[in-house]
Every structure is written in structure tokens, then in C-alpha cells.
Coordinates of C-alpha atoms and ligand atoms in Angstrom, one line a residue:
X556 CA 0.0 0.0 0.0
X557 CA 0.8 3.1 -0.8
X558 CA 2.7 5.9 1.7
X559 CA -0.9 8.2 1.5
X560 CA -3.8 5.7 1.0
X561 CA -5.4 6.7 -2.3
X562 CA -9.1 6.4 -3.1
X563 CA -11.7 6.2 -6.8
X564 CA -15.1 6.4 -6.4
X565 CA -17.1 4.6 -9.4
X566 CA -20.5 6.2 -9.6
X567 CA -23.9 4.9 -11.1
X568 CA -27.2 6.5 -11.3
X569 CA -28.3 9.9 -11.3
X570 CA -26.7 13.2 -11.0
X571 CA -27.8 13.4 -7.2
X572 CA -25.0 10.6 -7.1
X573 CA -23.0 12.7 -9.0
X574 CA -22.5 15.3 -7.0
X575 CA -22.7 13.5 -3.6
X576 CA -19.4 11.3 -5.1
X577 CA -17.7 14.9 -5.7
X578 CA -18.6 15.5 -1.5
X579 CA -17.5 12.4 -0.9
X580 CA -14.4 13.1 -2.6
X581 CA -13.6 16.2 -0.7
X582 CA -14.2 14.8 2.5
X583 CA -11.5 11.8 1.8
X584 CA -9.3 14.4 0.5
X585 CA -10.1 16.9 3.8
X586 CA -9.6 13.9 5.9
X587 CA -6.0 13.1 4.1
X588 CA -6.3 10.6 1.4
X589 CA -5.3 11.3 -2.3
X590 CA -7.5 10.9 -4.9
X591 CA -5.8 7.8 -7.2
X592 CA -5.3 8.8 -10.8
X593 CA -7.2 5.0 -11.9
X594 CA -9.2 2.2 -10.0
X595 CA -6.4 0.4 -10.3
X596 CA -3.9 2.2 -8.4
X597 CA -6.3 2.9 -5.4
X598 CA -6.4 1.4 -2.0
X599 CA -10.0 2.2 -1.5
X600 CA -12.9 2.0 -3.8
X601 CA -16.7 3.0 -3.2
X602 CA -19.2 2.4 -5.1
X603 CA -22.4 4.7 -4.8
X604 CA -25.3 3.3 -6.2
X605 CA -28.5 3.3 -7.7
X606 CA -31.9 1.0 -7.2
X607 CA -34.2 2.7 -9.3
X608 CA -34.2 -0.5 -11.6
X609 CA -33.2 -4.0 -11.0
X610 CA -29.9 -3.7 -13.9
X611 CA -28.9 -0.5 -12.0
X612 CA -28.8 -2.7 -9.0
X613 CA -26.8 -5.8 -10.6
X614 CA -24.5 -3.0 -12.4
X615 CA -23.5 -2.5 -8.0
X616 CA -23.2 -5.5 -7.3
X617 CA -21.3 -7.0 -10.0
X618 CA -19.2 -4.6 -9.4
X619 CA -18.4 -4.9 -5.8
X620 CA -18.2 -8.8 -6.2
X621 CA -15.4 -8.2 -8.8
X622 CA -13.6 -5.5 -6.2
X623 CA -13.8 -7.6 -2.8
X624 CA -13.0 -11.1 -5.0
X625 CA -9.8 -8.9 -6.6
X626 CA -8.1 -9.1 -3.3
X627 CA -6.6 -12.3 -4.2
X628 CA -4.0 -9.5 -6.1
X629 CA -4.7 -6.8 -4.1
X630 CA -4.4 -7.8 -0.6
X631 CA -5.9 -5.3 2.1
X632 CA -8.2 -3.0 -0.9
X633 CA -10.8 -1.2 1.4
X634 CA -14.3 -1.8 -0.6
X635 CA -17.2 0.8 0.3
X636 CA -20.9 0.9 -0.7
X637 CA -23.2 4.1 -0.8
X638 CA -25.6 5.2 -2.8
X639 CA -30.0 4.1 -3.2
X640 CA -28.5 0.5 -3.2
X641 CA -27.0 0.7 0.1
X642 CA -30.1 2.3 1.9
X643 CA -32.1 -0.5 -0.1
X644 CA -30.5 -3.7 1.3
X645 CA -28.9 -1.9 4.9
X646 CA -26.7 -5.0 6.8
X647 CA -28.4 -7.4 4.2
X648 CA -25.5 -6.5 1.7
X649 CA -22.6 -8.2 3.6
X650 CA -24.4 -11.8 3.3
X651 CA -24.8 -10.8 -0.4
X652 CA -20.7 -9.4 -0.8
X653 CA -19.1 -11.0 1.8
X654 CA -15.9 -9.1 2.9
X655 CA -17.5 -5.6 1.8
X656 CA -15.8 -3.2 4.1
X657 CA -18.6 -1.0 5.1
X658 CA -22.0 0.3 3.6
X659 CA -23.5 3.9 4.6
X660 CA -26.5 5.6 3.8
X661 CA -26.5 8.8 1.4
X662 CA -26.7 11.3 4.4
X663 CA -24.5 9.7 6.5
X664 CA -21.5 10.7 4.2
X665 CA -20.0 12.7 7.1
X666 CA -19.0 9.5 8.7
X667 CA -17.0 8.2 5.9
X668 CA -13.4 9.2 7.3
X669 CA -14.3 7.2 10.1
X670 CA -15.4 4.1 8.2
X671 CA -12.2 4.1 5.9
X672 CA -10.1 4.5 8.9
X673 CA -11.2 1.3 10.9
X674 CA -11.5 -0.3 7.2
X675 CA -8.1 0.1 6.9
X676 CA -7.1 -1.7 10.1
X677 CA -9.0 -4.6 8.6
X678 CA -12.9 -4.2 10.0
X679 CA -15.3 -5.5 7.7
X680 CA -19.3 -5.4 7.6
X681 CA -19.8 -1.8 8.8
X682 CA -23.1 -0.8 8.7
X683 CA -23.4 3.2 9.3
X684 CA -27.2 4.3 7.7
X685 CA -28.9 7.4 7.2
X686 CA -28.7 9.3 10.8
X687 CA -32.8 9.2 12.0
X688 CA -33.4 13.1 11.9
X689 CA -31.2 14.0 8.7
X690 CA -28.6 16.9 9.7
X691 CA -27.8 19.8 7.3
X692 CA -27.2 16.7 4.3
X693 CA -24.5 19.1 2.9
X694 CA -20.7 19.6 2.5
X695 CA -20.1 21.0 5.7
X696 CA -16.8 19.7 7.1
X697 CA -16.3 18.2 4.1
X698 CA -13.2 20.7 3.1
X699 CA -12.9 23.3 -0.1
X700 CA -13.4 21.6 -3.6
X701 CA -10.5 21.6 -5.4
X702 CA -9.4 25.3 -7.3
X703 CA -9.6 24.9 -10.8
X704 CA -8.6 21.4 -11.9
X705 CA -7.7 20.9 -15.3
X706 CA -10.2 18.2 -15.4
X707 CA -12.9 19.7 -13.5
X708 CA -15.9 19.0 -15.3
X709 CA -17.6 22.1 -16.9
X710 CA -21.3 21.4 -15.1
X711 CA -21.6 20.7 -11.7
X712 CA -24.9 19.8 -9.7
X713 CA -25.7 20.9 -6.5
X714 CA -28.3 19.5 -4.8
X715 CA -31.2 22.0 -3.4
X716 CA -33.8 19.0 -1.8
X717 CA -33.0 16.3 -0.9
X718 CA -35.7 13.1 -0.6
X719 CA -39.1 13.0 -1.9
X720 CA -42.5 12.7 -0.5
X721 CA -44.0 11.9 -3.9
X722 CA -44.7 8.6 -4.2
X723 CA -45.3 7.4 -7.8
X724 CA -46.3 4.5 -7.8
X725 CA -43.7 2.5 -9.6
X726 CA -40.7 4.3 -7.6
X727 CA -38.2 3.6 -5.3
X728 CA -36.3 6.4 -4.7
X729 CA -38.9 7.9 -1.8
X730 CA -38.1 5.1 0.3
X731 CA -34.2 4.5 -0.3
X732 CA -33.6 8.6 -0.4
X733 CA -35.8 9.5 2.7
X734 CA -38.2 12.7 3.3
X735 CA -37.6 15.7 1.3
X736 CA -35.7 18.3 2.9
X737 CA -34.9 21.7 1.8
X738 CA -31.5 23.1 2.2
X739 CA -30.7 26.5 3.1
X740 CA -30.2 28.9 0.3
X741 CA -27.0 30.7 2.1
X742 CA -25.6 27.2 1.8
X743 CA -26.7 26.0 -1.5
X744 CA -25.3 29.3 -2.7
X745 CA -21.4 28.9 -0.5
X746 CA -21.2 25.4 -2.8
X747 CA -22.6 27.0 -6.1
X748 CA -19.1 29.2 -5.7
X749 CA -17.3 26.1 -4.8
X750 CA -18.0 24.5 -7.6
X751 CA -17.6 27.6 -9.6
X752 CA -14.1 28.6 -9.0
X753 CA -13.7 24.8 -9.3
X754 CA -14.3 25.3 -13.1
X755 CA -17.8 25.2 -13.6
X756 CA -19.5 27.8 -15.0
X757 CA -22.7 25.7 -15.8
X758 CA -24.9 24.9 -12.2
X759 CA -27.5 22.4 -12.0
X760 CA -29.6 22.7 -8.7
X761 CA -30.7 19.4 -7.9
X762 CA -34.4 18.1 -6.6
X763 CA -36.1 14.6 -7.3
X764 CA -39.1 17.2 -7.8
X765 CA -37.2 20.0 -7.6
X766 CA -40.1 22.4 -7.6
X767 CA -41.2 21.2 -4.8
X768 CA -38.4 23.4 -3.0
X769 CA -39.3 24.9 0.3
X770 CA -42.3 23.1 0.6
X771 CA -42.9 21.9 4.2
X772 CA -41.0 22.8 7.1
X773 CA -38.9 25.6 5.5
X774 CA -39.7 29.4 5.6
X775 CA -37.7 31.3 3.3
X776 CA -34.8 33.4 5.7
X777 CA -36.7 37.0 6.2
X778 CA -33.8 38.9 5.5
X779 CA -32.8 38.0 1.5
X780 CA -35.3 40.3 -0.7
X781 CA -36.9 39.6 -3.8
X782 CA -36.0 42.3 -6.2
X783 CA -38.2 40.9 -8.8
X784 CA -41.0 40.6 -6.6
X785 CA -40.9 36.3 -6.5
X786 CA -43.3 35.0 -3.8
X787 CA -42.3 30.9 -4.3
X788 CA -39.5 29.4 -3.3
X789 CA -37.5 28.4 -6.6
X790 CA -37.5 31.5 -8.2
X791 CA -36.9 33.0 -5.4
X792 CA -33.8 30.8 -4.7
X793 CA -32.9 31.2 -8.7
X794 CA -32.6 34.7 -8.3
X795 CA -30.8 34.8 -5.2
X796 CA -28.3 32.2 -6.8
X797 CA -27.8 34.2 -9.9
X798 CA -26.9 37.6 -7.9
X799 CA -25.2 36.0 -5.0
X800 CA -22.9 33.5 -7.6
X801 CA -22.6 35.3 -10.7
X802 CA -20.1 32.9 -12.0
X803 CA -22.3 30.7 -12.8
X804 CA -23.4 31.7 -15.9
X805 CA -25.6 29.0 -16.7
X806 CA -28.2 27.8 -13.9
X807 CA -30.6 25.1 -14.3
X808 CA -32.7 23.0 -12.0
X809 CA -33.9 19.8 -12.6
X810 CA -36.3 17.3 -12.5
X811 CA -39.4 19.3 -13.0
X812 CA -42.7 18.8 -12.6
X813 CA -45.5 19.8 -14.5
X814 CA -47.9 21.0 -11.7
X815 CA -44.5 23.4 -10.6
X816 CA -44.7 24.7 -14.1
X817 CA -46.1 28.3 -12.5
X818 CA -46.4 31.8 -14.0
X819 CA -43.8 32.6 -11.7
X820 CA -41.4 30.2 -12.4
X821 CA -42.0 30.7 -16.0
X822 CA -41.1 34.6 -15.7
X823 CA -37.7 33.5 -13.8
X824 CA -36.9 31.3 -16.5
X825 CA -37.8 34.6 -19.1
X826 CA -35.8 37.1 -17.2
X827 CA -33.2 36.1 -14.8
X828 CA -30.0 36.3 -17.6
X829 CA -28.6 32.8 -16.2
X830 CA -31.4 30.7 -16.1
X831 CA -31.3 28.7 -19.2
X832 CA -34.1 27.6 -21.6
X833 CA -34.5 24.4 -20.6
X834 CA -36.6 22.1 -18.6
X835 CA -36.3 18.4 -18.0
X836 CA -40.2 17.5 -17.5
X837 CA -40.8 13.9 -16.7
X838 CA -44.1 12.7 -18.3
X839 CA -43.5 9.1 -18.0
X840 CA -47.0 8.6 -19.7
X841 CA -49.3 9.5 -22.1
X842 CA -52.3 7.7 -21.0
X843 CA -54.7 9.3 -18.5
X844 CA -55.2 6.0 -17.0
X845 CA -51.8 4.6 -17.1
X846 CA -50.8 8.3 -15.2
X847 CA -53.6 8.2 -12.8
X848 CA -52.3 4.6 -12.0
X849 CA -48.6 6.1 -11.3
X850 CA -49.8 8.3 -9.1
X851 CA -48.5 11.3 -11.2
X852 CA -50.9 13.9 -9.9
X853 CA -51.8 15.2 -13.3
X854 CA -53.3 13.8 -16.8
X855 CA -51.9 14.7 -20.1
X856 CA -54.1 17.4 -20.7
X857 CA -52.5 19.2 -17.4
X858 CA -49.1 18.0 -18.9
X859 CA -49.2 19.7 -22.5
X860 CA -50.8 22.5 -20.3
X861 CA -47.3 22.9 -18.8
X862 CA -45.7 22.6 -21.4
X863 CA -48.0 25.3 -23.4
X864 CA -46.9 27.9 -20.9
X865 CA -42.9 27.3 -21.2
X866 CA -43.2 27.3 -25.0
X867 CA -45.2 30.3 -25.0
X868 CA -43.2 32.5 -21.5
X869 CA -39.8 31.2 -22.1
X870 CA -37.7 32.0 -26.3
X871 CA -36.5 29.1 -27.5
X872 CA -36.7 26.6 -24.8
X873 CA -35.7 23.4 -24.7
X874 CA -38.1 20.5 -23.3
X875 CA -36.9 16.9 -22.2
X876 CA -38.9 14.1 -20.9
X877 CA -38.7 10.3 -19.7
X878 CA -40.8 8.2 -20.0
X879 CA -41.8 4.4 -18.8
X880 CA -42.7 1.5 -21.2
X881 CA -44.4 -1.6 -19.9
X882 CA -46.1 -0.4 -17.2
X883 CA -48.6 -2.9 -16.1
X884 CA -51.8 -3.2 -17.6
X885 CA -50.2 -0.7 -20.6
X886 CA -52.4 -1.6 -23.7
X887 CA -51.2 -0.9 -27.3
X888 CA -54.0 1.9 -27.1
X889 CA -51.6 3.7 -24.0
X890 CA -48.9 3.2 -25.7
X891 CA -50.1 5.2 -29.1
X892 CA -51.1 7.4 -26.5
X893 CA -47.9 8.0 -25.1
X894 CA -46.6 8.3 -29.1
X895 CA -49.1 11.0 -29.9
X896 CA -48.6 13.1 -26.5
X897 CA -44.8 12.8 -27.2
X898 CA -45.3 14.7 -30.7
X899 CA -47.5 17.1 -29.5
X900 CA -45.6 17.9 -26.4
X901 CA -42.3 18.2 -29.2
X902 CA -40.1 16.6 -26.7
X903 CA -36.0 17.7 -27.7
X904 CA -34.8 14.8 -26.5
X905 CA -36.5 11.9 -24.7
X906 CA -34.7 9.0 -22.2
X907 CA -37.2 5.5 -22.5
X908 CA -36.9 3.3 -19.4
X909 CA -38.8 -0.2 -19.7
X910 CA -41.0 -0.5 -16.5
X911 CA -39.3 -2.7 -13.7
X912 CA -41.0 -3.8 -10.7
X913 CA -39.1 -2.6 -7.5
X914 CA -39.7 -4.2 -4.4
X915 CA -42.3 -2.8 -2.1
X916 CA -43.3 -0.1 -4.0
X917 CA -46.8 -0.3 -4.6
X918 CA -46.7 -1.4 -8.6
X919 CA -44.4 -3.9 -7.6
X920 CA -48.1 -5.9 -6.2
X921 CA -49.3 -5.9 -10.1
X922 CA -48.4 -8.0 -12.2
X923 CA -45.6 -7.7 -14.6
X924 CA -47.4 -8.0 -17.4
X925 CA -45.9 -6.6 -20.3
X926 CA -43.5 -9.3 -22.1
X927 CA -40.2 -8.0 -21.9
X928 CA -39.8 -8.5 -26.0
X929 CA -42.9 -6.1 -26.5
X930 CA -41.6 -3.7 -23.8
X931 CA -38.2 -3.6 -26.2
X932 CA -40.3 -3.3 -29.3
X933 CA -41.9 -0.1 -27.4
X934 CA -38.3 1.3 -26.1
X935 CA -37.7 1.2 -29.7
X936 CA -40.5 2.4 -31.2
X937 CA -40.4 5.9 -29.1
X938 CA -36.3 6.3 -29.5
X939 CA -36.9 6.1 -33.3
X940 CA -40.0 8.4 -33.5
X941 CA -37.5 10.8 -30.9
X942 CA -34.6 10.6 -33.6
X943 CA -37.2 11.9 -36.1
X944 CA -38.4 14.5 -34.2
X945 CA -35.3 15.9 -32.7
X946 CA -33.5 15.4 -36.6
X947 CA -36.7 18.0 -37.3
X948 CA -36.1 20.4 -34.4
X949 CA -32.9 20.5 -34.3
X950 CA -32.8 21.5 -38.2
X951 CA -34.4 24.4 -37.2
X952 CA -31.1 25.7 -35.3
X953 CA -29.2 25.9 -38.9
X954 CA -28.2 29.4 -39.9
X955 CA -28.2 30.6 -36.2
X956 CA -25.3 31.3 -34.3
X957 CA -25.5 29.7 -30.8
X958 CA -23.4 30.2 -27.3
X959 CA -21.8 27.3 -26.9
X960 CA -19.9 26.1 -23.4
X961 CA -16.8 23.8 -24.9
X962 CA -16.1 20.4 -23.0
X963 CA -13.7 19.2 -25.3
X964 CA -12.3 16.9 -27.8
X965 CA -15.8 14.8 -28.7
X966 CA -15.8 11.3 -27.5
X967 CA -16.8 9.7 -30.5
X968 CA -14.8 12.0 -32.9
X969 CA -11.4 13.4 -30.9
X970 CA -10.7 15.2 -34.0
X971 CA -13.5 17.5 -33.0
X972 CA -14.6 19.5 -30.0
X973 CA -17.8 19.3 -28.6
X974 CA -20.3 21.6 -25.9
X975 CA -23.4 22.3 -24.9
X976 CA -25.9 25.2 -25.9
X977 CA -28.6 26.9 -23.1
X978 CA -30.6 24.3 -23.8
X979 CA -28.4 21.5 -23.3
X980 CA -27.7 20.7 -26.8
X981 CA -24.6 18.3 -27.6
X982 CA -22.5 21.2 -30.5
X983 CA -19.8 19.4 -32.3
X984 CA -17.4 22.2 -34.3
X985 CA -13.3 21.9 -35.1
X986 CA -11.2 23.3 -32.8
X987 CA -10.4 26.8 -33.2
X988 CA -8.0 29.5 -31.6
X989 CA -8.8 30.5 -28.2
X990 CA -11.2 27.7 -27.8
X991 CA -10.4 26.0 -24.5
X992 CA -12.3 23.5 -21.8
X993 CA -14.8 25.6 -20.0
X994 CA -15.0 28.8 -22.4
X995 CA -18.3 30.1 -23.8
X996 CA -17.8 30.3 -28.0
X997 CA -19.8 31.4 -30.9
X998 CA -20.9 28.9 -33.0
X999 CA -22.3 29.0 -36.2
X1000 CA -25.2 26.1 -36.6
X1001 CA -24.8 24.5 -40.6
X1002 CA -26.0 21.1 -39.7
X1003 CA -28.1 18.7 -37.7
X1004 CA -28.5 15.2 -36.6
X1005 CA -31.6 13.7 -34.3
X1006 CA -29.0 14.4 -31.2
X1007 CA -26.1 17.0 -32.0
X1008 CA -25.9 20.0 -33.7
X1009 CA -22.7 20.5 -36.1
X1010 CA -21.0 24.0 -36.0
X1011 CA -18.2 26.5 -37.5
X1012 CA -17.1 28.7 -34.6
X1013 CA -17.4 32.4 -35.7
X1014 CA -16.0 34.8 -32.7
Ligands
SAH935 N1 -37.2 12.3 -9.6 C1 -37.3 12.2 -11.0 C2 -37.0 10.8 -11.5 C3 -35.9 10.0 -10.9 S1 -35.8 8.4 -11.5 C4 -38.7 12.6 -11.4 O1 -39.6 12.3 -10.8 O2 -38.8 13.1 -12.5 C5 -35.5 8.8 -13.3 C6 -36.4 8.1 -14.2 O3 -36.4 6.7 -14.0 C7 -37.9 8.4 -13.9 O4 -38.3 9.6 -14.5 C8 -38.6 7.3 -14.6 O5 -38.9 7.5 -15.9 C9 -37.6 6.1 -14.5 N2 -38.0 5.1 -13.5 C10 -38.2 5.3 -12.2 N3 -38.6 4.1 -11.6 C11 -38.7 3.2 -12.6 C12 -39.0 1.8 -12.7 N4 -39.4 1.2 -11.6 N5 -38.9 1.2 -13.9 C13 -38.5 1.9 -14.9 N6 -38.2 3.2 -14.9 C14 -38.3 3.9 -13.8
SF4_936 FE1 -39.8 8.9 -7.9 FE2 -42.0 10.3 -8.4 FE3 -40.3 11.1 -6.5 FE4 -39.6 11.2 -9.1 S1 -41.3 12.3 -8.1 S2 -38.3 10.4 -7.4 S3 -40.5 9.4 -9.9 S4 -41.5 9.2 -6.5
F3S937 FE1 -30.9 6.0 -8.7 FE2 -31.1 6.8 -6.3 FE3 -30.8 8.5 -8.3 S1 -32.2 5.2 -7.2 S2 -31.8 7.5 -10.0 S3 -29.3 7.0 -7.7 S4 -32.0 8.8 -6.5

């Protein structure tokens, strides 16, 4: 083992994991480890994971069986759990990964320097869960994120609720991810500055319904004014976040919700400079009974209804969705449902999930009805009508010039660079002068595919 023990974390699910791996990180790094430059080098590993389907869940723990049975070669590797999976199975992981170091509980990240340190003496199966009133679920104590890494990534998510109290039917994360629980704006807007002078000029404030904000026992603190006259919590918060961390250029919020979509939240989106002009909205259906089934508080007439108002208060914005396929009891007639919603809701980009039973939650008790081949043909059938639709939307964007944040060399095509627009989309262009990670360019739109746009830059 090394002189400094080095750790990796390896991340799956959403970006609420995301951005409590980059805590995590900090408060390894406060507490004296070094972050290793692979997997392969480190001395501890932590996985934080996600339950919110049953692959997400074998991703984990194939992953962790691989890591603890590795110590054949790599005698002494600390292996850690956190994450929706670990809250989901508590103590019952160590029977399932015998020789797992510890597990912990999203909110009870404070305790991780403590866990790696008896780990590291050689204690196995510790069990630390969520704490029973949830503390302040932030970074404090968790020391400053690192100043301007080279290899910071150029959006960072902070998270603004955590929990939710919503309860669709077909969902897990209520009971692995606890109450909801507003944070503080002071302190969501001390780490939106952390992560800016980290690198990121592009903030995504993070709620599993994030417009639920400040809903239940929060009052929003007396003393910070609302200039612009905002009454509810989120654009109250947006505009405090945009004066108070004017680095970050680009704000965002995510996922909404369309009984949140309100005339007030519509105006912040209009005229605070930093908001962007987009909204991931979550339909998950199409059908009025299929929705009224999940528990989604709305039908699709409310739904378009929301998105009606963005289109109409908010230039140019961009709208994203998921959606389910499979649910039980979803006909053929749901499903062309779902198809014709989709079109007229004119979804930018769309993420299909096939419907998977999760235990206990209270779809879990129908049965899973929907033959897995025919919820594939479904999956398939929506990605290919999304292709055509975005192909047609995004060929609107030719022969306008676009902001564009550059990431980088493009993954699939290193000879070019790729970024993001205001409303998040993927910009391909060749590298220019001046161009560098993390700077806003001009970019010239001359063509378009279902999923990227393809750009000269012009400054
Ligand atoms: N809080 C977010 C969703 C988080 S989970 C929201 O409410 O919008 C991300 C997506 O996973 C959901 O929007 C849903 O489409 C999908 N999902 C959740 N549970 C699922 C399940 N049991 N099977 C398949 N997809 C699921
Ligand atoms: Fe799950 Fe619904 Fe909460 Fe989203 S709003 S996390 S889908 S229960
Ligand atoms: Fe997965 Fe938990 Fe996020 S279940 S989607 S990691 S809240």
C-alpha cells in the first residue's frame, strides 16, 4: 500500500450521485487521502449506487463482487458501498458481498473518514445508515473543492432538496432517499461558488421534484429580498443564486414537474440572464389511465398545459422528458397514447426506461405484465420516433449562431470539439483558436442530426 492511501469512487445513477461522489471526494481528501489517478492504483474503492431499476442494482453489485474477489492480487483494498442501493439492502449486503468493508447511507457521508479509517485496520461489515433526523445533508466539514482542476468538469450539480415525499407509484427512490428536505439557500449558494471557482461555469440545482423546493417545514430566511418581486421558493432561490454567484453563468434545475410549471417560475426562467431555456419535464406517460395509475398527480391534458406555458413565456426553450414503457396493464391503445402526446408535447430529446418492478413499491403488487420483448419493441418504437423528431427540431437551429460552453475533444470524434448550448444541446465544431475546456464560443449552426448540432465557430 501506498505511503498516503489513495481512493476512486465509481459512480452509477443519477446526478444526485454525482454530486454526492464529488462530497464524498472532498471529505476523503479533507480527511488526508489522495484521490488515485485510476481504479487500479487505489487502495479504497466506493461504489455509490442506484436501485431505481433491477440492472442498475446488478451493475453494483457486479461490481463490488469483482472488487472484494480482486483481493486475491490486491491484498488489504478497502471496498465501500453508498448510494440508493446501500439504503435499499442496509446490513443485508454483507451476506450478499461477503468481505464488503462498510455500507453507509446517502446522508451519513459525514461518517465516511471514520469508516475508511477502521477499514483500513482490517474491519469488515460496517453498517453506518442514514442518521434518523437528517442533519444539514451538505458539505459541511467536508473541506474546499478543489481550485480549478484541469479536469474539472464544466457542469456541476448541487443539490437543493434532498428526498421526496411523492410517491409514484412504480418508484423507489422515496423510500431509499428518505423525506424531502430543503437546504438552506445561504448554503446551497457557499457550494454553487465552490463549484464555480472549481471550473464550472454551468450549475445544475438538484431536486427529485425539484419544484417542490421549500415546501414543508422551510420558511424562506426574512432577510434575502426579492428584487423581482418572486413569492415561491424556486425563483426566489434562482434569483438569489444568480446575484449572489454570478459565476455561474448558466443555472438550471432539474427534474421538474408539470404541476410546478407556474407563472412565476415561467417569468424566472424569461428574465433572470442565467437561467437557461431548458426544462427536463418527466411525463412518464401519455395515457390518463396509465398516469392516474402512477400516481403522477396530473393527466396529459394538465401535462401539455405545462408545457404550453414554457413554449409560449420562455424564447426558444428546450423541453426533455422520460418516460416508462411496460407499465402494467399498458395496452397498445396507452402506448399510441404515449406516441401521440410525445409529438404534441415536441419533446428535444427523450430517455425511454422499460418499466421494472421494485420491491415494495406499490406497482411492484401488479403483475408484470408486459412481455419484456414487446416492452423492447416499445423502447424502440419511441427512441426512433424521438430521432425523427429531434432530426426535425434541431434543423431548425441551422443558420443561427449559438453560445456554446466547450467540454472538449468529442468522445466519439477526438478530432473534434464538442459543448453544450442553453438548452443543453450536444454542439460538435473543429477546434479553433482561443477555444479551450470551459470557455463560452460562438458557433455557427450548418447542420443537424436527431441528437447533436454541427458548427463552424465564428467569434
Ligand atoms: N425524480 C425524477 C425521477 C428520478 S428516476 C422525477 O420524478 O422526475 C429517473 C427516471 O427513471 C424516472 O423519471 C422514470 O422515468 C424512471 N423510473 C423510475 N422508476 C422506474 C421503474 N421502476 N422502472 C423503470 N423506470 C423507472
Ligand atoms: Fe420517484 Fe416520483 Fe419522486 Fe420522481 S417524483 S423520485 S418518480 S416518487
Ligand atoms: Fe438511482 Fe437513487 Fe438517483 S435510485 S436514480 S441514484 S436517487
Amino acid at each position: 500500500m501506498s505511503a498516503v492511501p489513495k481512493f476512486a469512487l465509481h459512480t452509477y445513477g443519477c446526478q444526485m450521485n454525482v454530486r454526492d461522489s464529488a462530497v464524498l471526494a472532498r471529505r476523503l481528501a479533507a480527511a488526508g487521502y489522495a484521490e488515485a489517478a485510476s481504479e487500479e492504483e487505489a487502495d479504497i474503492v466506493i461504489v455509490n449506487s442506484c436501485s431505481v431499476r433491477e440492472k442498475a442494482e446488478e451493475k453494483a453489485l457486479g461490481k463490488l463482487g469483482m472488487l472484494c474477489a480482486g483481493r486475491r492480487e490486491r491484498p488489504g483494498l478497502v471496498v465501500g458501498l453508498t448510494g440508493c442501493m446501500a439504503n435499499r439492502l442496509g446490513d443485508g449486503i454483507f451476506a450478499k458481498i461477503p468481505g464488503l468493508s462498510f455500507s453507509f447511507g446517502p446522508r451519513a457521508g459525514a461518517r465516511l473518514p471514520e469508516l475508511v479509517a477502521r477499514a483500513l485496520t482490517g474491519e469488515t461489515g460496517i453498517w453506518a445508515p442514514d442518521p434518523p433526523a437528517a442533519p444539514e445533508g451538505g458539505p459541511a466539514g467536508a473541506g474546499p473543492a478543489p481550485e480549478g482542476a484541469a479536469d474539472a468538469p464544466v457542469q456541476s450539480f448541487v443539490t437543493i432538496l434532498y428526498g421526496c415525499d411523492r410517491r409514484c407509484s412504480y418508484c423507489i427512490v422515496p423510500s431509499v432517499r428518505g423525506h424531502e428536505e430543503s437546504r438552506d439557500p445561504r448554503a446551497i449558494v457557499e457550494e454553487v461558488r465552490a463549484e464555480v471557482r472549481r471550473g464550472s461555469p454551468d450549475i445544475c440545482l438538484l431536486g427529485q421534484s425539484v419544484m417542490r423546493y421549500g415546501r414543508r417545514a422551510f420558511a424562506w430566511p426574512e432577510d434575502i429580498p426579492s428584487p423581482m418581486g418572486f413569492t415561491e421558493p424556486l425563483p426566489r432561490l434562482l434569483e438569489f443564486v444568480a446575484r449572489e454567484a454570478s459565476g455561474a453563468k448558466r443555472l438550471r434545475f432539474t427534474s421538474g414537474h408539470p404541476l410546478g410549471v407556474t407563472p412565476e417560475l415561467v417569468r424566472a426562467m424569461r428574465e433572470i440572464p442565467a437561467v437557461c431555456a431548458h426544462l427536463h419535464l418527466p411525463m412518464q406517460s401519455g395515457s390518463d389511465r396509465i398516469l392516474a395509475d402512477m400516481r403522477r398527480g396530473y393527466d396529459s391534458a394538465r401535462y401539455l398545459e405545462a408545457v404550453r406555458l414554457l413554449r409560449e413565456g420562455v424564447p426558444d426553450v428546450a423541453i426533455t422528458t422520460d418516460v416508462i414503457v411496460g407499465y402494467p396493464g399498458e395496452t397498445e391503445e396507452d402506448f399510441e397514447a404515449t406516441r401521440r402526446v410525445m409529438e404534441e408535447a415536441g419533446f428535444d430529446n427523450a430517455f425511454v426506461f422499460k418499466y421494472s418492478p421494485r420491491p415494495g413499491t406499490p406497482s411492484s403488487f401488479l403483475e408484470d405484465d408486459v412481455p419484456d420483448a414487446e416492452k423492447r419493441r416499445r423502447d424502440q418504437v419511441l427512441l426512433a420516433d424521438q430521432d425523427a423528431r429531434g432530426l426535425r427540431l434541431n434543423k431548425a437551429w441551422i443558420g443561427r449562431t449559438v453560445e456554446v460552453l466547450a467540454e472538449g475533444p468529442s468522445l466519439r470524434n477526438p478530432s473534434r470539439w464538442s459543448g453544450r448550448t442553453e438548452q443543453n444541446k450536444i454542439v460538435a465544431f473543429e477546434p479553433a483558436p482561443g477555444v479551450r475546456r470551459g470557455a463560452f464560443v460562438r458557433v455557427l449552426v450548418e447542420d443537424a442530426h436527431p441528437q447533436t448540432l454541427i458548427g463552424r465557430v465564428c467569434n
